[in-house]
Tab-separated table of C-alpha atoms in Angstrom:
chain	number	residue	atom	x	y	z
A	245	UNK	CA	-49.670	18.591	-81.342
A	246	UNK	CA	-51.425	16.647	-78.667
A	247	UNK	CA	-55.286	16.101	-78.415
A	248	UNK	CA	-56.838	18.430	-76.159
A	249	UNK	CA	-60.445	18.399	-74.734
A	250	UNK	CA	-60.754	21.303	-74.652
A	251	UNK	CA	-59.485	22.851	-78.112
A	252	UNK	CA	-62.610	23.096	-79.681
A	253	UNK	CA	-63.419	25.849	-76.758
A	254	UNK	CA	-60.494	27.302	-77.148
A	255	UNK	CA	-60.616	27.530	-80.933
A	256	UNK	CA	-63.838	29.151	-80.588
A	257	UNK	CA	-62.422	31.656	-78.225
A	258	UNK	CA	-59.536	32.533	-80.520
A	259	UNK	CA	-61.615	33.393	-83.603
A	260	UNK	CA	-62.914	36.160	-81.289
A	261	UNK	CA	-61.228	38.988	-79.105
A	262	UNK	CA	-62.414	38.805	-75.530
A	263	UNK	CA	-64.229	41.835	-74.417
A	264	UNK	CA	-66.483	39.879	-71.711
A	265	UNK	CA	-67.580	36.596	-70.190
A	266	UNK	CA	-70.032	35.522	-72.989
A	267	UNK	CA	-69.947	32.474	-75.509
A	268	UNK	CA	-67.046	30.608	-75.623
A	269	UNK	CA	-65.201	32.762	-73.169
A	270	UNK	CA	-68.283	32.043	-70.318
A	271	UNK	CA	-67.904	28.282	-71.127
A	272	UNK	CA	-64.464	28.396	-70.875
A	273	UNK	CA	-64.282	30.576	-67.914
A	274	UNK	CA	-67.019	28.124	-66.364
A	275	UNK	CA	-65.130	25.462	-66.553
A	276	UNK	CA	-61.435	26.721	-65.230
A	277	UNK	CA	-62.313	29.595	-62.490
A	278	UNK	CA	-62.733	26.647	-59.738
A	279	UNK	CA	-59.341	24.895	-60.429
A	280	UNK	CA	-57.833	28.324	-60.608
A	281	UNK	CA	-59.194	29.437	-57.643
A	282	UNK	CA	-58.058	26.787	-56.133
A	283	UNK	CA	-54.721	26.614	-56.780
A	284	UNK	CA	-54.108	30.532	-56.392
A	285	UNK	CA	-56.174	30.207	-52.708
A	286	UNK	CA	-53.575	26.870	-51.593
A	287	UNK	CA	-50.853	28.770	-52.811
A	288	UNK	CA	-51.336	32.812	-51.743
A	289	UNK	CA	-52.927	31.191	-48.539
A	290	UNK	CA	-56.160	33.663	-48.364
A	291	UNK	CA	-59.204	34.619	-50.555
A	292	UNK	CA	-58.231	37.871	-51.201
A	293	UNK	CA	-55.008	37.146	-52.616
A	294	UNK	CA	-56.377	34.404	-54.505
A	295	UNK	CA	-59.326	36.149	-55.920
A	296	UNK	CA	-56.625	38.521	-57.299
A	297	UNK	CA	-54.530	36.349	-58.896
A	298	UNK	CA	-57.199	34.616	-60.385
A	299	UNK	CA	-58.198	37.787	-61.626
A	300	UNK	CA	-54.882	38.001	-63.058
A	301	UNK	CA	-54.957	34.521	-64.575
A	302	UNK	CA	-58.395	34.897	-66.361
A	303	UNK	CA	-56.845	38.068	-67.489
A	304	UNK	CA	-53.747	36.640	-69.278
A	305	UNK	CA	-54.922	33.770	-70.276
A	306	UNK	CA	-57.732	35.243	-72.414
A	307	UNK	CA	-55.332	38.281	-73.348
A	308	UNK	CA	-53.019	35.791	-74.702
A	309	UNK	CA	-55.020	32.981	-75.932
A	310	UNK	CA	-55.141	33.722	-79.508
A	311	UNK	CA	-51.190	33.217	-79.180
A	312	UNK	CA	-51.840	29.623	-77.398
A	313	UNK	CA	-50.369	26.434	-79.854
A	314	UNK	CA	-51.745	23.240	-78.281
A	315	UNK	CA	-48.339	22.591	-77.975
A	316	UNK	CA	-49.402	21.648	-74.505
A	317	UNK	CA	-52.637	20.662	-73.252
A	318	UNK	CA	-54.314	23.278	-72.941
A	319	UNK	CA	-55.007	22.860	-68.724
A	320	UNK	CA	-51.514	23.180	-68.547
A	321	UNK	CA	-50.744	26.101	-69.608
A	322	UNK	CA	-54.006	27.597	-67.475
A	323	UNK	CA	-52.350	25.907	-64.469
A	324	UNK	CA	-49.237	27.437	-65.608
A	325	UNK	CA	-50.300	31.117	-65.838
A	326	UNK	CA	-52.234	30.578	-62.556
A	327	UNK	CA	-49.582	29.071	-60.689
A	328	UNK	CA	-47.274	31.726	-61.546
A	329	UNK	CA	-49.681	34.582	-60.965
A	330	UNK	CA	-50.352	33.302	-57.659
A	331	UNK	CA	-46.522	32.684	-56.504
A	332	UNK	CA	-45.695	36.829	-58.137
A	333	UNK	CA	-49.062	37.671	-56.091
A	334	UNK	CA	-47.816	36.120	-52.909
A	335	UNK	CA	-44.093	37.364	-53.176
A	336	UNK	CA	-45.420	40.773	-53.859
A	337	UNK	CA	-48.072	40.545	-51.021
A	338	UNK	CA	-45.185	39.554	-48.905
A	339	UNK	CA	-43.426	42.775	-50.080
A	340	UNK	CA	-46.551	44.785	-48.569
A	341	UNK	CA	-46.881	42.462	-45.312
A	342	UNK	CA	-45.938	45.420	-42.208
A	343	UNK	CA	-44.918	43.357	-39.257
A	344	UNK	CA	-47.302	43.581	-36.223
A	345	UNK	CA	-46.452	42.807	-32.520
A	346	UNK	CA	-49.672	40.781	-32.488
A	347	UNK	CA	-49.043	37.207	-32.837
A	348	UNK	CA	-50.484	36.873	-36.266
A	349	UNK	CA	-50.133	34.371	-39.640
A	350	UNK	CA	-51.660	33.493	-42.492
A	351	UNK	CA	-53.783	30.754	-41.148
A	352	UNK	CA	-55.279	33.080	-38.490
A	353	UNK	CA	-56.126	35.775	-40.718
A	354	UNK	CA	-60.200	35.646	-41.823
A	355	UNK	CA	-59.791	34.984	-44.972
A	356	UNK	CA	-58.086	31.489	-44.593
A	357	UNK	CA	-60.424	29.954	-43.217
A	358	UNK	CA	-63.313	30.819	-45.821
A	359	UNK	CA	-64.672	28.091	-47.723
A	360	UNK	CA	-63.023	25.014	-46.571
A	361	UNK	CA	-65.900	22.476	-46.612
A	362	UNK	CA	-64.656	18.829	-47.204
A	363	UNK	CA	-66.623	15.668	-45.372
A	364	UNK	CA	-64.230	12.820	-46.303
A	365	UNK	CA	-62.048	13.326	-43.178
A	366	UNK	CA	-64.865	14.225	-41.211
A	367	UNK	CA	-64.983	10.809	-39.092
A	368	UNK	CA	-63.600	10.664	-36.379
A	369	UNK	CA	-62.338	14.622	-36.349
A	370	UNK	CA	-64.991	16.789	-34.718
A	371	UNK	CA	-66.021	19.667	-37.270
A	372	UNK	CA	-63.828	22.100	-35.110
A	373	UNK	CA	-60.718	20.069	-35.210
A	374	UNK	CA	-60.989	19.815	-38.818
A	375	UNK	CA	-60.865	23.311	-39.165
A	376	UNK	CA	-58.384	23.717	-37.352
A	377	UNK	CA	-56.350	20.832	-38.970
A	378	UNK	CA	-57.064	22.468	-41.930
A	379	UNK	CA	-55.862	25.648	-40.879
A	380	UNK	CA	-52.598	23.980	-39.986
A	381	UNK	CA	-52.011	21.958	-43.264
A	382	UNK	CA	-52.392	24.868	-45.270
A	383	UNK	CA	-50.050	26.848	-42.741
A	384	UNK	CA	-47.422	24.480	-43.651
A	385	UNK	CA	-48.126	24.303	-47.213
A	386	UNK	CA	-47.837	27.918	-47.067
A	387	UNK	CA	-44.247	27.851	-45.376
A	388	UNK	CA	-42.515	25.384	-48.019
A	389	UNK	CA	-40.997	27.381	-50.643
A	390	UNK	CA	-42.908	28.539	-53.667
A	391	UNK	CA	-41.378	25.644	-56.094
A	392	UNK	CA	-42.327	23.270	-53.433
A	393	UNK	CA	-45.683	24.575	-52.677
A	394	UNK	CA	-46.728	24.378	-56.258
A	395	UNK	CA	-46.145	20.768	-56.485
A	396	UNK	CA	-47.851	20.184	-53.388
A	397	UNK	CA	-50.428	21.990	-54.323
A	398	UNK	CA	-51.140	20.648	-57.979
A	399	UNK	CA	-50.287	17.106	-56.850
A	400	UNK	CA	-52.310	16.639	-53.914
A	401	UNK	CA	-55.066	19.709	-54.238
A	402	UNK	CA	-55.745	19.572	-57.897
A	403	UNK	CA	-54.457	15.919	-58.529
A	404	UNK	CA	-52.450	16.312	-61.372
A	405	UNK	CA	-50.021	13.340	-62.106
A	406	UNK	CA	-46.707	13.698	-62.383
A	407	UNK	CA	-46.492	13.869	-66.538
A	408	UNK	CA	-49.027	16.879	-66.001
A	409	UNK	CA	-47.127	18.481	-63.314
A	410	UNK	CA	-44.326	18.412	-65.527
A	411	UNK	CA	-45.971	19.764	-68.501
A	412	UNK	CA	-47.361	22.601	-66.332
A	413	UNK	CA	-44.507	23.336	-64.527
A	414	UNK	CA	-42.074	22.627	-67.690
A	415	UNK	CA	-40.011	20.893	-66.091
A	416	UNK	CA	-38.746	17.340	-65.952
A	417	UNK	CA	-40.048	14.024	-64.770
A	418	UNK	CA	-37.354	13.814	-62.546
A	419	UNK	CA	-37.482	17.251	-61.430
A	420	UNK	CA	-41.290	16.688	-60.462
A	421	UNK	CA	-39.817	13.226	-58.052
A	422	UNK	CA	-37.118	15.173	-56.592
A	423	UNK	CA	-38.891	18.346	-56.013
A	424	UNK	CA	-42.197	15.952	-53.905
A	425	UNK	CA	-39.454	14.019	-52.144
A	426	UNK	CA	-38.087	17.476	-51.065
A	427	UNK	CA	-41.602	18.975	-50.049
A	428	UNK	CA	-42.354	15.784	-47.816
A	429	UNK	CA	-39.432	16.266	-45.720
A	430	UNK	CA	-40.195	19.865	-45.432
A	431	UNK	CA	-43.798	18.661	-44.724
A	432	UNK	CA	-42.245	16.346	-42.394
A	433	UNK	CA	-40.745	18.855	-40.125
A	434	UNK	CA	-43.642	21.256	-40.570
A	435	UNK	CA	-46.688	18.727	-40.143
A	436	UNK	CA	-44.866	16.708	-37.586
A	437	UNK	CA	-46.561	18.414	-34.694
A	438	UNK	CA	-49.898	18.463	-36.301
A	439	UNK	CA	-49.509	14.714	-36.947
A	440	UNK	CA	-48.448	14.046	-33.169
A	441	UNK	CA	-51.423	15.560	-32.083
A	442	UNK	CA	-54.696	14.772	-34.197
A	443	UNK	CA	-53.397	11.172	-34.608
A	444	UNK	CA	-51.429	10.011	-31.527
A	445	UNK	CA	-54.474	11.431	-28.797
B	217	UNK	CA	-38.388	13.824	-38.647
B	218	UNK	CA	-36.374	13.113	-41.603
B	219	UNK	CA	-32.589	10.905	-40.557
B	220	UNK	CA	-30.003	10.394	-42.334
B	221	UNK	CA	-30.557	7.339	-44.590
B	222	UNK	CA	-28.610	4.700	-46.336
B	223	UNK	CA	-28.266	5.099	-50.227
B	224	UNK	CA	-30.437	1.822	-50.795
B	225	UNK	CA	-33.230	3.766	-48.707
B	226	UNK	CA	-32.686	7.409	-50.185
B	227	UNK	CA	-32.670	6.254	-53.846
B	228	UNK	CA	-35.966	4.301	-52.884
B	229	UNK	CA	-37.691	7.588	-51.625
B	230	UNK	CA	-39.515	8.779	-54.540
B	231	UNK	CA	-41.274	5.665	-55.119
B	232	UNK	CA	-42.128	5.064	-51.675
B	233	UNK	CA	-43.810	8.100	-51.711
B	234	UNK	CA	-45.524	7.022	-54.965
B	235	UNK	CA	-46.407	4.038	-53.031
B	236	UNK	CA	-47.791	6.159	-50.161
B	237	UNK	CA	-50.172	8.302	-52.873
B	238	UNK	CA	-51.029	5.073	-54.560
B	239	UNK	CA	-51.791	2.788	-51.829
B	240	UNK	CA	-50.976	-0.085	-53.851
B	241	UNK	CA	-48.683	-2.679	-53.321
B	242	UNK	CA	-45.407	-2.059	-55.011
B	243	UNK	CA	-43.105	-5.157	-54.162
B	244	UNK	CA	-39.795	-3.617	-54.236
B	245	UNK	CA	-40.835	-0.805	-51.484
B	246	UNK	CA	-42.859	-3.181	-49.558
B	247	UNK	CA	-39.889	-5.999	-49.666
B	248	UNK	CA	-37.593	-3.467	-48.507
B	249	UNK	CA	-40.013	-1.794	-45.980
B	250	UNK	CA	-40.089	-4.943	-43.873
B	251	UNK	CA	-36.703	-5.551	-43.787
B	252	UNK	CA	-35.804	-1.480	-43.211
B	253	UNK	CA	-37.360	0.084	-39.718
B	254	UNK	CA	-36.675	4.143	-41.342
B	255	UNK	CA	-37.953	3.126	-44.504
B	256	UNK	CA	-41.163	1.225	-43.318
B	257	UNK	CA	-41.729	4.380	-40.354
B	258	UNK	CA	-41.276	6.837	-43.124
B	259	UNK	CA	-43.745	4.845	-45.299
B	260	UNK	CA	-46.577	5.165	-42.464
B	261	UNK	CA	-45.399	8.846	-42.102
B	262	UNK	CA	-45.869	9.474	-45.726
B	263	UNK	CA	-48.838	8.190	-45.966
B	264	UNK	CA	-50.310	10.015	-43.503
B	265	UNK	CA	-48.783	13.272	-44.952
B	266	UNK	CA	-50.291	12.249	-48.201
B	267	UNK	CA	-53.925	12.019	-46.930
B	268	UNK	CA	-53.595	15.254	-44.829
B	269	UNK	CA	-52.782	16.899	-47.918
B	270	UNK	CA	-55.284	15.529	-49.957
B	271	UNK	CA	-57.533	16.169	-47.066
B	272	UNK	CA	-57.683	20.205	-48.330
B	273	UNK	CA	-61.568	20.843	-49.125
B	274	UNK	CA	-61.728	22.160	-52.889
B	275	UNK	CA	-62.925	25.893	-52.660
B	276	UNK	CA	-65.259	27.098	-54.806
B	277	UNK	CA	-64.438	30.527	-56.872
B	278	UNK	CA	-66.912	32.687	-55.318
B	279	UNK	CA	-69.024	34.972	-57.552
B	280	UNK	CA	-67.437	38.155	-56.934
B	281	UNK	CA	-64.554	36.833	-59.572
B	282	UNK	CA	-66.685	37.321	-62.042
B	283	UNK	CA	-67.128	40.709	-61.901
B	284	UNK	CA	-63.207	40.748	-61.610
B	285	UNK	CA	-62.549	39.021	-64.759
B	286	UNK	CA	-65.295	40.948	-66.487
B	287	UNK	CA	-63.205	44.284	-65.584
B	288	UNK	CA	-60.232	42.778	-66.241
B	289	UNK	CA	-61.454	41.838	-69.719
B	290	UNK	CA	-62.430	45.183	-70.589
B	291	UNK	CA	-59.344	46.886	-69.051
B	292	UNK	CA	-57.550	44.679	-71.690
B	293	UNK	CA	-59.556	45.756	-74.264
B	294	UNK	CA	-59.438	49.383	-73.926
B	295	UNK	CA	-55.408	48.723	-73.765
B	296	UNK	CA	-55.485	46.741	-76.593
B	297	UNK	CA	-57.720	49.555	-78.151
B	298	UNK	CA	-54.770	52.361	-76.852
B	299	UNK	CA	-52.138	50.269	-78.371
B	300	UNK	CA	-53.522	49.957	-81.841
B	301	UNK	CA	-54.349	53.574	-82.121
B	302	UNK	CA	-50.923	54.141	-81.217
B	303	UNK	CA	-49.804	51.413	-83.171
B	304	UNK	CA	-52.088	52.826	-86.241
B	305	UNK	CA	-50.916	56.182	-85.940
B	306	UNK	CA	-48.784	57.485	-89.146
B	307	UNK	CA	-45.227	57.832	-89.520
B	308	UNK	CA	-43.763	60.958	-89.444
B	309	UNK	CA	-40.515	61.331	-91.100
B	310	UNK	CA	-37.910	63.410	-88.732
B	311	UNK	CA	-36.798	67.235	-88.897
B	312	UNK	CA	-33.721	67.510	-90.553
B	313	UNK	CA	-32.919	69.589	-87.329
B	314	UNK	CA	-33.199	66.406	-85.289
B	315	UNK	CA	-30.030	65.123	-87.309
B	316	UNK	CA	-28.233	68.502	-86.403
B	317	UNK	CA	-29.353	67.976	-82.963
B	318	UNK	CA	-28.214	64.244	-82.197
B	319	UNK	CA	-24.594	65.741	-83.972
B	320	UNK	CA	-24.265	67.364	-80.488
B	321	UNK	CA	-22.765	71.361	-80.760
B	322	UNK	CA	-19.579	72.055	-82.472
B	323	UNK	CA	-18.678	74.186	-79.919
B	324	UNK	CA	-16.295	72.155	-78.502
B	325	UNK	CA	-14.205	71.592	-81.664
B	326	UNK	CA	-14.345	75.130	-82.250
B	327	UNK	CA	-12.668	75.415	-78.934
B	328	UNK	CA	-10.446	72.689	-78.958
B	329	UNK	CA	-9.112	74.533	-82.350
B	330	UNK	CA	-8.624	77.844	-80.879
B	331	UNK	CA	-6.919	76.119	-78.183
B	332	UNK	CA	-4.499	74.340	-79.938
B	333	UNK	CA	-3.693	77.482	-82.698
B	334	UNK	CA	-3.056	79.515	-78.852
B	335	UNK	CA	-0.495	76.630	-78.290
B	336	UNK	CA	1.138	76.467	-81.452
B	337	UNK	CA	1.859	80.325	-81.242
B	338	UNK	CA	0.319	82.796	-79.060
B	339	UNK	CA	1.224	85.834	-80.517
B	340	UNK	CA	-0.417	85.049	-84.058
B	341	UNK	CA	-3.189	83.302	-82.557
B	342	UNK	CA	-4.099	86.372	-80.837
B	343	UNK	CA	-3.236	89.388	-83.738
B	344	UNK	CA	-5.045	86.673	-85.821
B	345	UNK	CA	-8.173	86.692	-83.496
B	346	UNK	CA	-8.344	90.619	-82.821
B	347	UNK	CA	-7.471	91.565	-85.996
B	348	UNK	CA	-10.589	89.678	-87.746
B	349	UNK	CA	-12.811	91.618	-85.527
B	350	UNK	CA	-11.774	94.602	-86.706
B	351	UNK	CA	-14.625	96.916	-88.516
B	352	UNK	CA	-14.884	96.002	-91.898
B	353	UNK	CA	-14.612	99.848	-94.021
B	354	UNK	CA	-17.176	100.404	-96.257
B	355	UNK	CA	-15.966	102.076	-99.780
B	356	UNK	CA	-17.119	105.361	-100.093
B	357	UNK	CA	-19.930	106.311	-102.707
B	358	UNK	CA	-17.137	108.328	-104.813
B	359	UNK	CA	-14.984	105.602	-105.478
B	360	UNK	CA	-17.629	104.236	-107.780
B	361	UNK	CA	-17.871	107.822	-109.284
B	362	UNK	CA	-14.703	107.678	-109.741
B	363	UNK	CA	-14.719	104.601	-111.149
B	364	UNK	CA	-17.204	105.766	-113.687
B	365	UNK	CA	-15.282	108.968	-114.597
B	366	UNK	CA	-12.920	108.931	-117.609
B	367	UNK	CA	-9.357	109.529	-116.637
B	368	UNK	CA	-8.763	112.332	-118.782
B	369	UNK	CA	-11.626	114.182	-117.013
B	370	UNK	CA	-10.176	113.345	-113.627
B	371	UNK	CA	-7.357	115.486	-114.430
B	372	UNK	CA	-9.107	119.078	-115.125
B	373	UNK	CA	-8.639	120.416	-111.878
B	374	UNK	CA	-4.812	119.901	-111.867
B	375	UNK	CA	-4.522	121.332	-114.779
B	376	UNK	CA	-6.810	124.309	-114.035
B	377	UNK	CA	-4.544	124.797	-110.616
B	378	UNK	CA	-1.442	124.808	-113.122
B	379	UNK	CA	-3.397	127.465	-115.346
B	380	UNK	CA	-3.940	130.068	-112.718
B	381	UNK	CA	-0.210	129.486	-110.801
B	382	UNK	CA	1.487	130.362	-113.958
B	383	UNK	CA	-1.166	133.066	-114.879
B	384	UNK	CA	-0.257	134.384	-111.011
B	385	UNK	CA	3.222	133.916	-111.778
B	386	UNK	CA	3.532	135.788	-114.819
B	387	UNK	CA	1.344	138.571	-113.092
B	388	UNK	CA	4.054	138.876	-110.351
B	389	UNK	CA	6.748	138.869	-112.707
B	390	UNK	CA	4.980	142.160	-114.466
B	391	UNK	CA	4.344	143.712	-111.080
B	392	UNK	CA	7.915	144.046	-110.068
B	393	UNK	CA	9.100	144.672	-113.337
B	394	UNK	CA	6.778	147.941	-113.173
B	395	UNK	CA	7.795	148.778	-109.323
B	396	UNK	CA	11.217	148.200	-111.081
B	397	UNK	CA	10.651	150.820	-113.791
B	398	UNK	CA	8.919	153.206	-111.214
B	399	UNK	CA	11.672	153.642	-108.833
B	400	UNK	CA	14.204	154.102	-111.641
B	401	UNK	CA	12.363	157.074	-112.772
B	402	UNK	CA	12.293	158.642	-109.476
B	403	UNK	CA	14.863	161.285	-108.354
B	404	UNK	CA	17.564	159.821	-106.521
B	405	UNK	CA	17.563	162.852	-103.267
B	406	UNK	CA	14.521	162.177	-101.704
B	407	UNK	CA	14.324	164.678	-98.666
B	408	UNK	CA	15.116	163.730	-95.711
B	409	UNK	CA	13.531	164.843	-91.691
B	410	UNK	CA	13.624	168.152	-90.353
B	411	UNK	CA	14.685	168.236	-86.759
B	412	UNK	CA	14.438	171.167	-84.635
B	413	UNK	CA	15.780	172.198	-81.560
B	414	UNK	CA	14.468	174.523	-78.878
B	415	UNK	CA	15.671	175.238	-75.516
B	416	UNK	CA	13.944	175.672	-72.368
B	417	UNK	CA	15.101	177.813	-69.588
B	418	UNK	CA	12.768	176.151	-66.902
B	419	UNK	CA	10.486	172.738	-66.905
B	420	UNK	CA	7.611	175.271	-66.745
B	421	UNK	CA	8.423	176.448	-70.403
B	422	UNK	CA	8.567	172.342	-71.818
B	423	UNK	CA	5.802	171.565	-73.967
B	424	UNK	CA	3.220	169.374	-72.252
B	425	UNK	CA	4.168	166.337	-74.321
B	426	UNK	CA	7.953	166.988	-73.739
B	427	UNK	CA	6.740	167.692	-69.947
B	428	UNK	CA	4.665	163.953	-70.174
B	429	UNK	CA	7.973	162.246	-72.565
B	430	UNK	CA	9.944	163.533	-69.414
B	431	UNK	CA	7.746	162.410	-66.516
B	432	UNK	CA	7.323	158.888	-67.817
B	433	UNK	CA	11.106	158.812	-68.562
B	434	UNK	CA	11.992	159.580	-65.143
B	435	UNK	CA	9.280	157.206	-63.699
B	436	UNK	CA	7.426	160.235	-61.988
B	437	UNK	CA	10.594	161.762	-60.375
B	438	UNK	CA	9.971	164.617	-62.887
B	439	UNK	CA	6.046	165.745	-62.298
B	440	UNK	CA	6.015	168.719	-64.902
B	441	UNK	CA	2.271	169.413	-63.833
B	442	UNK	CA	3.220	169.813	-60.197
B	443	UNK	CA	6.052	171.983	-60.778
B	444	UNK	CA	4.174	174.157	-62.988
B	445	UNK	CA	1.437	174.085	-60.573
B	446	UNK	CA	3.940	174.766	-57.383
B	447	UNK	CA	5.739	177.555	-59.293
B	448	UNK	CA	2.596	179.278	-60.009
């Protein structure tokens, strides 16, 4: 057993079944439903794909919580649940997807571009061009494979190291090295054209 | 783009892009960056990779997921409420039927005998099958009456039959003996028929039955009546 921030919350939440967002469950909830959100939106792509696999996520994790062992920390197995919720979400979402003769993806559909607000890489891109960077980086993200775009996503979006990525993921050290080394070259060919042209104008 | 790189270079990858997420020096990446052109070009390019991903604004949950996970919650609830009334319901122990049912019909063996007995030997098969569908007799009611009746009593009619075939015997017997005794006694000359004869000069004088005896005789050749009737 390791030591967990936050098993005293989740202690508190398994003495009780969850029938709504109040106590330890609202705490709890509190604290997660950004980092899930987060991860589900950088991995599905869009906020209403994300909102329902975070749905989905809140929704197992509190269904099965009673059955959670701190045999990992307990932010693992949330990313866990989320991560996969958000990966089924997207395949299935992919399943629904009806091709269009419009020029269309995932990046110019409404919903991708809600709520991307970040000021560190404001200077010297104009507010526009970081929106549209932004729109492209997540594009890319979106077309590595779902093993890669997990690690990309909990290593560079939620900054996990690489003992939590493994822990969440359960899988290896060395599977966590060899999978980033294979999403940079993917990001390599995908961001290469993005890179050209916000940084070599 | 990504080349193809020497071993020394690819084994050196993950920790060159450590050393890109870090920023810090790491003297066996930098030492072979300067002396590598790929390796310190793919450095710069990780790094730059590194801070466009990292350059991905956190987004914020928005409020309408908590609603969601509020319904969620209580969706869960109620099916965790469905599954323990289920769950919670008694057990019921099985028909005995249900055994006799998940046997499967026996119609088949039943068949597969009959089958076989036709191949074994038709002929006795089949008087063997039609002849235990014939109609099952009932006993009559007598029998048991019978049955019930001593056997000395069973034998009164025969012997009653016997009684009155001698009794008819014996009066035959005394019948002829007295037709017997009768005709002895009788004189021997009984008379005998008187026949008379009587000639006729003409048909006129025959007497109408001898007239009709001779008509039919002659199948009308002789008509006495006309005769009589033409002569007069």
């Amino acid at each position: 057993m390791k030591s967990d921030p936050d098993r005293e919350l989740v202690e508190a939440c398994q003495a009780t079944a969850p029938t709504g967002l109040e106590g330890a469950f609202r705490r709890l909830y509190d604290q997660y439903k950004d980092r899930v959100y987060n991860v589900c939106f950088r991995i599905t792509g869009n906020a209403t794909d994300a909102l329902d696999a975070s749905q989905e996520t809140f929704g197992i994790m509190f269904r099965k919580i009673a059955e959670f062992r701190f045999e990992s920390k307990f932010s693992s197995w949330v990313y866990r649940i989320a991560v996969n919720a958000a990966i089924d979400h997207k395949r299935r979402a992919a399943a629904r997807w009806l091709p269009s003769f419009e020029p269309q993806n995932e990046h110019t559909r409404p919903a991708a571009r809600a709520d991307l607000r970040d000021e560190r890489t404001e200077a010297p891109l104009s507010a526009a061009t970081r929106h549209e960077l932004e729109a492209e980086i997540q594009a890319a993200i979106s077309r590595l494979s779902p093993k890669l775009r997990a690690i990309v996503v909990l290593r560079y979006v939620e900054n996990l190291s690489y003992d939590e990525i493994a822990e969440a993921l359960q899988i290896s050290l060395g599977t966590v090295k060899s999978r980033l080394s294979r999403a940079h070259e993917a990001l390599d060919r995908e961001l290469t054209p993005v890179l050209d042209r916000h940084f070599l104008r | 783009m990504s080349e193809r790189r020497d071993p020394a270079c690819e084994s050196l990858r993950p920790a060159l892009i450590q050393r890109a997420e870090v920023g810090a020096p790491d003297p066996a990446v930098d030492a072979h960056a300067a002396g590598c052109g790929t390796c310190r070009r793919e450095l710069e390019r990780a790094v730059r990779r590194v801070g466009l991903a990292r350059s991905l604004a956190r987004v914020v949950a928005p409020r309408q997921l908590d609603g969601l996970v509020v319904a969620a919650l209580q969706a869960g609830a109620r099916q965790e409420r469905a599954v323990r009334a289920v769950l919670d319901l008694p057990d019921v122990a099985a028909p005995r039927e249900l055994a006799e049912r998940v046997e499967g019909p026996r119609a088949p063996r039943v068949l597969e005998r009959l089958v076989s007995e036709d191949l074994a030997d038709p002929s006795k098969a089949v008087v063997r099958r039609y002849a235990s569908r014939l109609e099952r007799l009932r006993a009559p009611a007598d029998l048991a009456d019978r049955l019930r009746t001593p056997r000395q009593h069973r034998r009164v009619v025969p012997a009653l039959l016997a009684s009155l075939l001698v009794g008819a015997g014996v009066l035959l017997l005394v019948g002829v003996l007295v037709l017997t005794a009768e005709r002895d006694r009788a004189p021997t000359a009984a008379p005998g028929p008187v026949l008379v004869v009587e000639r006729a000069a003409s048909i006129h004088d025959l007497d109408p039955a001898a007239s009709l005896l001779a008509s039919g005789l002659t199948g009308g050749l002789v008509d006495a009546d006309r005769l009589s009737r033409e002569g007069s």
